[in-house]
PDB file of C-alpha atoms in Angstrom:
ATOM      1  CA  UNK A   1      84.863 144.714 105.104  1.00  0.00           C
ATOM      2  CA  UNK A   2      85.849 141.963 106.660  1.00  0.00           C
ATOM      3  CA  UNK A   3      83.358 141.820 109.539  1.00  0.00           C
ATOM      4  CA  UNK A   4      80.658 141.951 106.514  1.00  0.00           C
ATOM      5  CA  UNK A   5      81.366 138.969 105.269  1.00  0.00           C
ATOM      6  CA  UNK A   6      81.722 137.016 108.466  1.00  0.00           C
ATOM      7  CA  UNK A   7      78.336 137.611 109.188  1.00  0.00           C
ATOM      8  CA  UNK A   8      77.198 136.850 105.398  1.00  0.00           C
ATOM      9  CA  UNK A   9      79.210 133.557 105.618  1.00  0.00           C
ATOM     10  CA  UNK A  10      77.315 132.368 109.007  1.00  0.00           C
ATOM     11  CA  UNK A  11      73.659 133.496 107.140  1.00  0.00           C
ATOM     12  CA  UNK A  12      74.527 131.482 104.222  1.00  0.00           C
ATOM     13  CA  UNK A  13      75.661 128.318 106.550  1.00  0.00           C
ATOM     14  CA  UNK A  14      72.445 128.884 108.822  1.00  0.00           C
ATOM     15  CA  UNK A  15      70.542 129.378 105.481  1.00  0.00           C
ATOM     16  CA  UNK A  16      71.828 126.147 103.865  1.00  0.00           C
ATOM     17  CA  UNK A  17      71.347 124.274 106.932  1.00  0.00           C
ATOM     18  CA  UNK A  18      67.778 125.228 107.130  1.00  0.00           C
ATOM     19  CA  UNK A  19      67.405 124.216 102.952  1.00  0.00           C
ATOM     20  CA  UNK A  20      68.868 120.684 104.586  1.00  0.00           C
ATOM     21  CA  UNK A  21      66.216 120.227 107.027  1.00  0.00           C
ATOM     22  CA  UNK A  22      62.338 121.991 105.003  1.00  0.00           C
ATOM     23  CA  UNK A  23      62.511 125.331 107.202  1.00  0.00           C
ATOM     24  CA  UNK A  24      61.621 128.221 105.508  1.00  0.00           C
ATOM     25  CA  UNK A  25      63.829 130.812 104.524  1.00  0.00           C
ATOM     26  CA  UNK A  26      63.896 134.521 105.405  1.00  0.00           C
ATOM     27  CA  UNK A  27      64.189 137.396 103.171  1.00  0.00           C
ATOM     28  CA  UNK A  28      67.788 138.202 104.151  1.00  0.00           C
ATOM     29  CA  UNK A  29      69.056 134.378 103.722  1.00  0.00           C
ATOM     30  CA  UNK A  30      67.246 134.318 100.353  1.00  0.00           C
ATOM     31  CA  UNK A  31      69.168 137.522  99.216  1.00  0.00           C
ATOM     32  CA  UNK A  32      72.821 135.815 100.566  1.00  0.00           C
ATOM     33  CA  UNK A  33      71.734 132.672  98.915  1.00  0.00           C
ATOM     34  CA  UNK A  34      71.508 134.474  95.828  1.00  0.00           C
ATOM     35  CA  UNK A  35      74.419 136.657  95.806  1.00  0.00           C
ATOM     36  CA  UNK A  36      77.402 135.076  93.789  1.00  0.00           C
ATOM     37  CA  UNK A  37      80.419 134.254  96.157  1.00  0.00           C
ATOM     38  CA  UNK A  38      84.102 135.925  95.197  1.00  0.00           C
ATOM     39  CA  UNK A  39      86.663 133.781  95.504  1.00  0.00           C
ATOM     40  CA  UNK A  40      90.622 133.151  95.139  1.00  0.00           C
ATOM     41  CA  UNK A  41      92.311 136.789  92.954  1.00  0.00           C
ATOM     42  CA  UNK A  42      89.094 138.237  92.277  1.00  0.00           C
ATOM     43  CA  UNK A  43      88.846 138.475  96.277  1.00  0.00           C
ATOM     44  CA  UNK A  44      92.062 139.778  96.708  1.00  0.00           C
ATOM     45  CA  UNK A  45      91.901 142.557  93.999  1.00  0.00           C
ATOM     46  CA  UNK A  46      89.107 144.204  95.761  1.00  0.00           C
ATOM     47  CA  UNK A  47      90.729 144.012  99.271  1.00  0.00           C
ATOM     48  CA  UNK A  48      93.511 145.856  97.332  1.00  0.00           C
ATOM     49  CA  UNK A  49      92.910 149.442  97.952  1.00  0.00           C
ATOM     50  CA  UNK A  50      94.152 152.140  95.275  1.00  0.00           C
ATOM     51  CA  UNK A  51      97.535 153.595  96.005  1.00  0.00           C
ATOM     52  CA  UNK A  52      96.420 156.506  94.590  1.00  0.00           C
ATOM     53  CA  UNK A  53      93.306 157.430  96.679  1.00  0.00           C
ATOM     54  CA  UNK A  54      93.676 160.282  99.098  1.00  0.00           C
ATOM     55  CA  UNK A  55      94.702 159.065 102.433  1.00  0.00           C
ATOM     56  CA  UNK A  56      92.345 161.519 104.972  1.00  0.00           C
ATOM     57  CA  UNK A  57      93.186 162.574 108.610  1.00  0.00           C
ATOM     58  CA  UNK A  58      93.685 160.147 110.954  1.00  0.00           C
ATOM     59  CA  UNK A  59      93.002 157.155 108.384  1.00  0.00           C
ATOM     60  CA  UNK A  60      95.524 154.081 108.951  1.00  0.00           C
ATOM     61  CA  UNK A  61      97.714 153.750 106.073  1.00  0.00           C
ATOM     62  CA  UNK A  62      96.571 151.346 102.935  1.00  0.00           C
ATOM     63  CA  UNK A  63      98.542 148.806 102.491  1.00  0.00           C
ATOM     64  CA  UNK A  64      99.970 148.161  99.225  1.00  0.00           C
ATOM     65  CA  UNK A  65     100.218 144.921  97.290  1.00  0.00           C
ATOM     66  CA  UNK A  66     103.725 145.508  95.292  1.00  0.00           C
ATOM     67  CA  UNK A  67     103.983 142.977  92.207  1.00  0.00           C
ATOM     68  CA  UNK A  68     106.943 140.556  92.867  1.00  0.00           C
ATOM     69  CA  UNK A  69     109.499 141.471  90.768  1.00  0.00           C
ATOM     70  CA  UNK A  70     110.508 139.043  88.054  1.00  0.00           C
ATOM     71  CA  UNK A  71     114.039 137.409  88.745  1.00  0.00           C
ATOM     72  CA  UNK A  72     115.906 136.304  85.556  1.00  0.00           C
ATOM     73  CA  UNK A  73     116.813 132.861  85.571  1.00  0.00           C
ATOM     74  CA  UNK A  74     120.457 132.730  85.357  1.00  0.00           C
ATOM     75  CA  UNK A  75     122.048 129.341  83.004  1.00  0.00           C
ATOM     76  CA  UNK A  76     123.590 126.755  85.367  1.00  0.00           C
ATOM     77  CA  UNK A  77     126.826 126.249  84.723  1.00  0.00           C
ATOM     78  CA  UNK A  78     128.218 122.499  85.016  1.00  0.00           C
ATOM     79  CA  UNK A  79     131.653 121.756  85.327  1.00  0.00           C
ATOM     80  CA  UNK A  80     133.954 121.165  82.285  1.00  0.00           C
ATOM     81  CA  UNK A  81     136.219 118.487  82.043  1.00  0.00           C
ATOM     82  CA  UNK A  82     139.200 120.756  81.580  1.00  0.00           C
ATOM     83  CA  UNK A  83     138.743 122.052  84.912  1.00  0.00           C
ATOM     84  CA  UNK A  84     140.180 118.415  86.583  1.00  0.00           C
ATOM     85  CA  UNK A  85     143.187 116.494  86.612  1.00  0.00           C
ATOM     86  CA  UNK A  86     141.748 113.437  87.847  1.00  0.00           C
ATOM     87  CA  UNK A  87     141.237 110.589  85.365  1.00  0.00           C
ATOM     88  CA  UNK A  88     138.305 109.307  86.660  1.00  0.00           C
ATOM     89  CA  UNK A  89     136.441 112.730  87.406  1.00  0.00           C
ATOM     90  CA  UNK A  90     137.205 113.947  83.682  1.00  0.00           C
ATOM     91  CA  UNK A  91     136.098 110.797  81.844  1.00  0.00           C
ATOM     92  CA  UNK A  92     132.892 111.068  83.828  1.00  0.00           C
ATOM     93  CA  UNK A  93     132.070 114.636  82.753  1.00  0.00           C
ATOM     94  CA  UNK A  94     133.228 114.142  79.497  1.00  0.00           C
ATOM     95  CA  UNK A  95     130.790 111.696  78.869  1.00  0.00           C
ATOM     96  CA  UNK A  96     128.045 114.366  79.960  1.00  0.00           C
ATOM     97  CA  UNK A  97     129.822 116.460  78.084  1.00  0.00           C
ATOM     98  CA  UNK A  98     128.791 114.153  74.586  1.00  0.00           C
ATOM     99  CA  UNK A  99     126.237 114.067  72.300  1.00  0.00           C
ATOM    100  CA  UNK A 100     123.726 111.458  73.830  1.00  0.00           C
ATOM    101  CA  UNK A 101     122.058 110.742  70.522  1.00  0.00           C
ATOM    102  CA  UNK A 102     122.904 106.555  69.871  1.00  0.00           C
ATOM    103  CA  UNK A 103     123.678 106.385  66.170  1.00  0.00           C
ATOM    104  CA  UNK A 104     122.835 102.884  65.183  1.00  0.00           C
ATOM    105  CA  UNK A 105     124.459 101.615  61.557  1.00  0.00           C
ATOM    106  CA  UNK A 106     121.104 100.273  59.570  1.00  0.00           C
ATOM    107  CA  UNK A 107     122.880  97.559  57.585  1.00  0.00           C
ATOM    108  CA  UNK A 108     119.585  96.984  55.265  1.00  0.00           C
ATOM    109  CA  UNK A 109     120.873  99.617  52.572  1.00  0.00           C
ATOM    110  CA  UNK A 110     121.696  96.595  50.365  1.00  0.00           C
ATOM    111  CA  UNK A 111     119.120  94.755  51.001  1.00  0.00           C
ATOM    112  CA  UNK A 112     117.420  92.998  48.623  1.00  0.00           C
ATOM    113  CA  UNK A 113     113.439  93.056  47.659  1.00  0.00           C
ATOM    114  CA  UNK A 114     111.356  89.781  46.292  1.00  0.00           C
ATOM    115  CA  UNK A 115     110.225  89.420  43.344  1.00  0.00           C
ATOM    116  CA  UNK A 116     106.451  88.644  42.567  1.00  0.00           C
ATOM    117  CA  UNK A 117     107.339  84.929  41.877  1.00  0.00           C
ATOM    118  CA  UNK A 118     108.929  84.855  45.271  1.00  0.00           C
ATOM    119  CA  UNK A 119     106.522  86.495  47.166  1.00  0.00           C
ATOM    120  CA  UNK A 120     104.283  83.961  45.849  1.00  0.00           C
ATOM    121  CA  UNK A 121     106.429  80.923  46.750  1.00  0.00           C
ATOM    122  CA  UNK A 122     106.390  82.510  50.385  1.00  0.00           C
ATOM    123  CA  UNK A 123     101.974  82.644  50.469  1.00  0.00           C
ATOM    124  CA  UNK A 124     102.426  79.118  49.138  1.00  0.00           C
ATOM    125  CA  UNK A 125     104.496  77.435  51.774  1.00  0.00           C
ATOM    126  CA  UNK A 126     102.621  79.614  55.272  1.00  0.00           C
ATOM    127  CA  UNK A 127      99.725  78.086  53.225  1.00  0.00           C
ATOM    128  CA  UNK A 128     100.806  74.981  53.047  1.00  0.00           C
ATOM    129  CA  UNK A 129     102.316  75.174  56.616  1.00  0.00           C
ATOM    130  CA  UNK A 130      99.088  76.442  57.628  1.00  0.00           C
ATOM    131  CA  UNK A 131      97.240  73.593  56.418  1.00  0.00           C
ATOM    132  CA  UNK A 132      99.342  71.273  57.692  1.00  0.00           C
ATOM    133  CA  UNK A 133      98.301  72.359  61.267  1.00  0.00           C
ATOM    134  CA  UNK A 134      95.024  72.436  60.454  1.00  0.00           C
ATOM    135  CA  UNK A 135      95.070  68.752  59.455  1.00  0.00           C
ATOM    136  CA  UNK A 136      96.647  67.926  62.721  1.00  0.00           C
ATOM    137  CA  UNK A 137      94.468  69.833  65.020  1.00  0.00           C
ATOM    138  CA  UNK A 138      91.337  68.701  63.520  1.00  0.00           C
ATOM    139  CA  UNK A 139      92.504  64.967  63.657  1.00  0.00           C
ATOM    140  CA  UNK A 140      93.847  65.254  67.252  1.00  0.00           C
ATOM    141  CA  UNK A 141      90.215  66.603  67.826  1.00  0.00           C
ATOM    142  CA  UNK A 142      88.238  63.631  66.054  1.00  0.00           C
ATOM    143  CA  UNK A 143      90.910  61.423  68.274  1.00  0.00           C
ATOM    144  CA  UNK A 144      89.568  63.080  71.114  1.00  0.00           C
ATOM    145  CA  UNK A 145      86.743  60.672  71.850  1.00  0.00           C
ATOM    146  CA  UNK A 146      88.464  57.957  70.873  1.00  0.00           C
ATOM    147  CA  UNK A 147      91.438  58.588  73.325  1.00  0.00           C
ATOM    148  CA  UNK A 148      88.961  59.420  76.324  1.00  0.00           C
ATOM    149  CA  UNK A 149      87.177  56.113  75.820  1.00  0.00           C
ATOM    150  CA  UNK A 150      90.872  54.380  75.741  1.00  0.00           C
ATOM    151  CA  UNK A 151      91.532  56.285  79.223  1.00  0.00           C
ATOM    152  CA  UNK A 152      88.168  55.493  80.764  1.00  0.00           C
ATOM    153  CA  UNK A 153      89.078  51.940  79.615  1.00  0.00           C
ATOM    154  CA  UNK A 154      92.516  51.943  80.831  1.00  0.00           C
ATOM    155  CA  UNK A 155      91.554  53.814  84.634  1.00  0.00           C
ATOM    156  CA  UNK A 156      88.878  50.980  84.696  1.00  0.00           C
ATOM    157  CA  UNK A 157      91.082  47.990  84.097  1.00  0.00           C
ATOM    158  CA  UNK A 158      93.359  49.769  86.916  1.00  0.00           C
ATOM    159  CA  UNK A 159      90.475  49.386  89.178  1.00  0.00           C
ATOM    160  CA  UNK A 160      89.812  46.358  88.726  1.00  0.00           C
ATOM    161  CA  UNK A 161      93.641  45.240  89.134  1.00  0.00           C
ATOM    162  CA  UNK A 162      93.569  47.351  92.667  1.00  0.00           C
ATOM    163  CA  UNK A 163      89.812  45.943  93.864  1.00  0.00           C
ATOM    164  CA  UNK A 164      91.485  42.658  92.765  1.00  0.00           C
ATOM    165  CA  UNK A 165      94.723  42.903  94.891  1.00  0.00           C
ATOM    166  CA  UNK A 166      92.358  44.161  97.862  1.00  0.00           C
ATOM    167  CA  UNK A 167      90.147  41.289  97.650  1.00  0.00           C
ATOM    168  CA  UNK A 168      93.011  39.171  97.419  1.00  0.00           C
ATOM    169  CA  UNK A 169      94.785  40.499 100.242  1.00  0.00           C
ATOM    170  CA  UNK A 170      91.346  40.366 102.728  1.00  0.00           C
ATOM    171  CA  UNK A 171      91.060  36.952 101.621  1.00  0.00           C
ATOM    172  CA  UNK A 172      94.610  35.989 102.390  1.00  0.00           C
ATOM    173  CA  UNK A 173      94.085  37.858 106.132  1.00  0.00           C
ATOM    174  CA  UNK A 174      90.798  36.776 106.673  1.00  0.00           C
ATOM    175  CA  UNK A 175      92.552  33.186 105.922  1.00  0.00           C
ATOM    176  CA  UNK A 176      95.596  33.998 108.212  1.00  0.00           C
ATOM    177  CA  UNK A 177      93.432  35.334 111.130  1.00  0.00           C
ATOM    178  CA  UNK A 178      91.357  31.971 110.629  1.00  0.00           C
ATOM    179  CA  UNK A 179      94.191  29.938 110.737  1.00  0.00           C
ATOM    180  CA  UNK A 180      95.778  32.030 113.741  1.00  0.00           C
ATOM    181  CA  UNK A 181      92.034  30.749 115.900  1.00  0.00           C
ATOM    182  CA  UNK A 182      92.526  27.463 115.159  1.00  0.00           C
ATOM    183  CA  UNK A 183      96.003  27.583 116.291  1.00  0.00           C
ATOM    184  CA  UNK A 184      95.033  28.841 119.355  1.00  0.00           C
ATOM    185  CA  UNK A 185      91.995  26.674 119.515  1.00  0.00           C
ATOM    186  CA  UNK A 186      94.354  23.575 119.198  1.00  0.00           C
ATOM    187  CA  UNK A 187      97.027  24.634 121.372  1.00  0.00           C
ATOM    188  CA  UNK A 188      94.337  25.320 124.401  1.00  0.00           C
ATOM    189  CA  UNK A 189      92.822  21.847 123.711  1.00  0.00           C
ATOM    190  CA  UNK A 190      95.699  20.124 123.804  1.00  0.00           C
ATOM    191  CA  UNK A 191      96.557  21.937 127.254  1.00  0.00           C
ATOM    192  CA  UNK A 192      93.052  21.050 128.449  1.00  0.00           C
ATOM    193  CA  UNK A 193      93.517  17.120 127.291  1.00  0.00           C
ATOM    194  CA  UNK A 194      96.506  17.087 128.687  1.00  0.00           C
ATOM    195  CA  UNK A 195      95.929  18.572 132.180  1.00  0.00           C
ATOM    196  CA  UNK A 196      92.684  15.566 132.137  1.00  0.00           C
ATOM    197  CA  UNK A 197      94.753  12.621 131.297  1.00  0.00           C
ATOM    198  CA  UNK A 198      97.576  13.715 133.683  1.00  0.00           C
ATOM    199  CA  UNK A 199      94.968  14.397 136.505  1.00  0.00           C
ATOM    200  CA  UNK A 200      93.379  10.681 135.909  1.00  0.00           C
ATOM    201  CA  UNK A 201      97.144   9.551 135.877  1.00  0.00           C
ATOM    202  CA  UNK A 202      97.653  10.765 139.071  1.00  0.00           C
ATOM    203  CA  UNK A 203      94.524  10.138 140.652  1.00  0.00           C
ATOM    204  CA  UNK A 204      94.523   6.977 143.443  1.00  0.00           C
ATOM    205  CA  UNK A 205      91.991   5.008 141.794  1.00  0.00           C
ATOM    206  CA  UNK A 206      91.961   4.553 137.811  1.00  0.00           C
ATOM    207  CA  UNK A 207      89.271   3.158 135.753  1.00  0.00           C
ATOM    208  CA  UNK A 208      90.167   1.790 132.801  1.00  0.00           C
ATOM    209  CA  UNK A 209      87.225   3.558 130.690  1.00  0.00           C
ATOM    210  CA  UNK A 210      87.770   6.676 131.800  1.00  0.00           C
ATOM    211  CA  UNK A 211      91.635   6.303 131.204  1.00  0.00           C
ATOM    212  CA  UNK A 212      91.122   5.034 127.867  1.00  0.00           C
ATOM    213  CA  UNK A 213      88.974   7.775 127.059  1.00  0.00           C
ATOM    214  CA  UNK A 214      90.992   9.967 128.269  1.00  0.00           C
ATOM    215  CA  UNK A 215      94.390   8.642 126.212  1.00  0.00           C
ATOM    216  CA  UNK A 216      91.696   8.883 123.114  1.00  0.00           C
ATOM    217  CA  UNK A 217      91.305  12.203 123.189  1.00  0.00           C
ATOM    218  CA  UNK A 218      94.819  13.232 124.294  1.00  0.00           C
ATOM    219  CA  UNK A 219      95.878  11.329 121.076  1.00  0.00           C
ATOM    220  CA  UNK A 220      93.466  13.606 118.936  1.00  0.00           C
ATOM    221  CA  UNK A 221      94.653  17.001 121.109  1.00  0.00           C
ATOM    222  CA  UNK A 222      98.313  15.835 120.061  1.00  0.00           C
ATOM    223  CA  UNK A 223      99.836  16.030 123.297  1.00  0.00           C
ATOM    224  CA  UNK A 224     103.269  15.725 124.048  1.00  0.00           C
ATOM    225  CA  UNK A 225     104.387  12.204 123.531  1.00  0.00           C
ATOM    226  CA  UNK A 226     106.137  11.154 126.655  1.00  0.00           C
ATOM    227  CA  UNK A 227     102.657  11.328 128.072  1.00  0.00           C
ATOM    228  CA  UNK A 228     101.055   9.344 126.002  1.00  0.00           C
ATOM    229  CA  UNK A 229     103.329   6.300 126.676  1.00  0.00           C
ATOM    230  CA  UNK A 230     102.849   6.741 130.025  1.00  0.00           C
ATOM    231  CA  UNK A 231      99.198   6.776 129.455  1.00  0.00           C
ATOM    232  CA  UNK A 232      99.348   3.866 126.962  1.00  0.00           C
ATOM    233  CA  UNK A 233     101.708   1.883 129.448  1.00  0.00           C
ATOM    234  CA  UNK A 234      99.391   2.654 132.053  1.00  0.00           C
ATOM    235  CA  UNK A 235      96.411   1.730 130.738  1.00  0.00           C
ATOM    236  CA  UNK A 236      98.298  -1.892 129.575  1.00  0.00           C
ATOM    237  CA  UNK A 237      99.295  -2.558 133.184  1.00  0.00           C
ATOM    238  CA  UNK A 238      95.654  -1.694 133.935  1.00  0.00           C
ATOM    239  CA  UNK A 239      93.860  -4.008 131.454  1.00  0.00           C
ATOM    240  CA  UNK A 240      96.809  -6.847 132.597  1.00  0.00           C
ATOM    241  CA  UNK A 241      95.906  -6.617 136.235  1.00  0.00           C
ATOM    242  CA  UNK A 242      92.174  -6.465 135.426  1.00  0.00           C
ATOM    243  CA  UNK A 243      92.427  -9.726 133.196  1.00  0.00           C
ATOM    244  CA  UNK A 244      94.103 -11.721 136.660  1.00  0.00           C
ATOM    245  CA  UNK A 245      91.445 -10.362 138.921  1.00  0.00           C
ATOM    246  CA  UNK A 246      88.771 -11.534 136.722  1.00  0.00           C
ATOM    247  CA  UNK A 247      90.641 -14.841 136.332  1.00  0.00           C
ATOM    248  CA  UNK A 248      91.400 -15.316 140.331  1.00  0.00           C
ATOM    249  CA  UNK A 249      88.037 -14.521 140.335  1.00  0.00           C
ATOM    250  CA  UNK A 250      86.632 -17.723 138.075  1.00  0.00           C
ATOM    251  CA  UNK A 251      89.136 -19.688 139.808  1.00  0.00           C
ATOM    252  CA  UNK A 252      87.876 -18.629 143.182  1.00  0.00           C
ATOM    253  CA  UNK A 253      84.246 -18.902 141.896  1.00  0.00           C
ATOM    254  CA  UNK A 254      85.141 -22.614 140.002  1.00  0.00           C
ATOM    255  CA  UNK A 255      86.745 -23.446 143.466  1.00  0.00           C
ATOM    256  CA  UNK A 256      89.637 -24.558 141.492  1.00  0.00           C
ATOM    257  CA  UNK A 257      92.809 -24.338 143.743  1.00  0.00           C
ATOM    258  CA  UNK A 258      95.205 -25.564 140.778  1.00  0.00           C
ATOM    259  CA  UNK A 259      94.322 -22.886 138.569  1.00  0.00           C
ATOM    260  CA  UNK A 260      94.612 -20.086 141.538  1.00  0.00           C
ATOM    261  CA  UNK A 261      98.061 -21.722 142.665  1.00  0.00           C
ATOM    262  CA  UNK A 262      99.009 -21.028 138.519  1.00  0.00           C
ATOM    263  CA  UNK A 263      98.032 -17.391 138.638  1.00  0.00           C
ATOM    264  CA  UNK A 264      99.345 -16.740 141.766  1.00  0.00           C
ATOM    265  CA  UNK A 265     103.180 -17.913 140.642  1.00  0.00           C
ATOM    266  CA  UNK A 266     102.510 -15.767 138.110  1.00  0.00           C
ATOM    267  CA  UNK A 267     102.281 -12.960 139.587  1.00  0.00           C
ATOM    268  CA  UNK A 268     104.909 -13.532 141.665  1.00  0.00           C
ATOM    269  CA  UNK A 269     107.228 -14.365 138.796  1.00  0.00           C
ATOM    270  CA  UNK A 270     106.380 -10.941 136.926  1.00  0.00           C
TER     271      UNK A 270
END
């Protein structure tokens, strides 16, 4: 019964367990290995007991396995178009209600067969057609080379315009950053000269070297020009009242009173 094969079912699982891990087998789990298992209707026709058998005292009833009885299938009907008034509804089933075969006209029943001199006009012209392409495929690839060495050429002379313009253009910057320094260069001199020849202008005492030097340089610096005539007008006074010390001082020297009264109306006069 039942119970039976319970415990056959956990000998087997123990058994094949055991197979999994090298332990021997017993006797028993051989046998269970061995026997052939019954499954699916074959299983269910033997837990079918005969309605027939004698039912003894006190034995619980056998329960019977009635076949299903076989239901006919009964033709679904569909509604018919007749059976509505509404437009809509009726075309719509009587278009179910059609053949749905799709009977196409074939309109090559007159159609007209080549002949064999036709036929062979045909071969002639995909032949010629043919060859045609073959021509142009087979000169496009002996072009090949020759058009990759005209693109190499062309991407090199490209190059060289673009290295070209970028030379150029660092030259041209280095040339503006050059010319940007010496602007600078010139404009801080010419500060510098200035500030020296309008320190010795101002000064108490003025040499005349130093002065001269001094207008010199600012001349070079190109200093603004309203100081350089004061400089130059300056350094004239200067050199004037230098000349009429060194003469008082002959006169004085020469003891010659004439020549000192002379100078000294001069003076006065200017």
């Amino acid at each position: 019964g039942r119970g039976e094969k319970s415990r056959k079912s956990r000998i087997r699982f123990i058994a094949m367990s055991k197979q999994k891990e090298g332990v021997e087998l017993t006797e028993e789990e051989k046998e269970v290995l061995k026997e052939k298992r019954v499954r699916g209707a074959a299983n269910l026709k033997e837990a079918v007991p005969d309605p027939k058998a004698a039912k003894g005292k006190g034995d619980k009833k056998a329960q019977v396995v009635e076949e299903e009885e076989k239901v006919e299938e009964v033709p679904v009907e569909f509604p018919k178009s007749t059976d509505y008034t509404n437009l809509h509804i009726k075309e719509f089933i009587h278009h179910f209600e059609n053949d749905r075969l799709i009977h196409a006209k074939c309109h090559k029943s007159g159609a007209r067969l080549r002949n064999e001199r036709e036929i062979e006009e045909r071969r002639k012209e995909v032949e010629d057609e043919v060859r045609q392409w073959e021509e142009i495929f087979n000169t496009r690839l002996q072009n090949r080379d020759a058009e990759g060495k005209d693109r190499e050429a062309k991407n090199k002379q490209m190059i060289d315009i673009i290295m070209k313009s970028r030379k150029d253009f660092k030259e041209k910057t280095e040339t503006e950053f050059a010319n940007r320094n010496k602007y600078r260069e010139l404009i801080s001199n010419r500060k510098h000269k200035e500030i020296l020849l309008t320190d010795i202008l101002n000064s108490d005492k003025i040499e005349i070297a130093p002065l001269e030097q001094a207008l010199h340089d600012a001349v070079d610096a190109l200093v603004r020009q309203d100081i350089l005539d004061k400089a130059k007008k300056k350094l004239e006074n200067l050199k004037y009242s230098k000349g009429i010390e060194d003469e008082l001082q002959a006169a004085f020297g020469e003891k010659n009173a004439e020549k000192m009264n002379e100078l000294i109306a001069k003076i006065e006069k200017e």
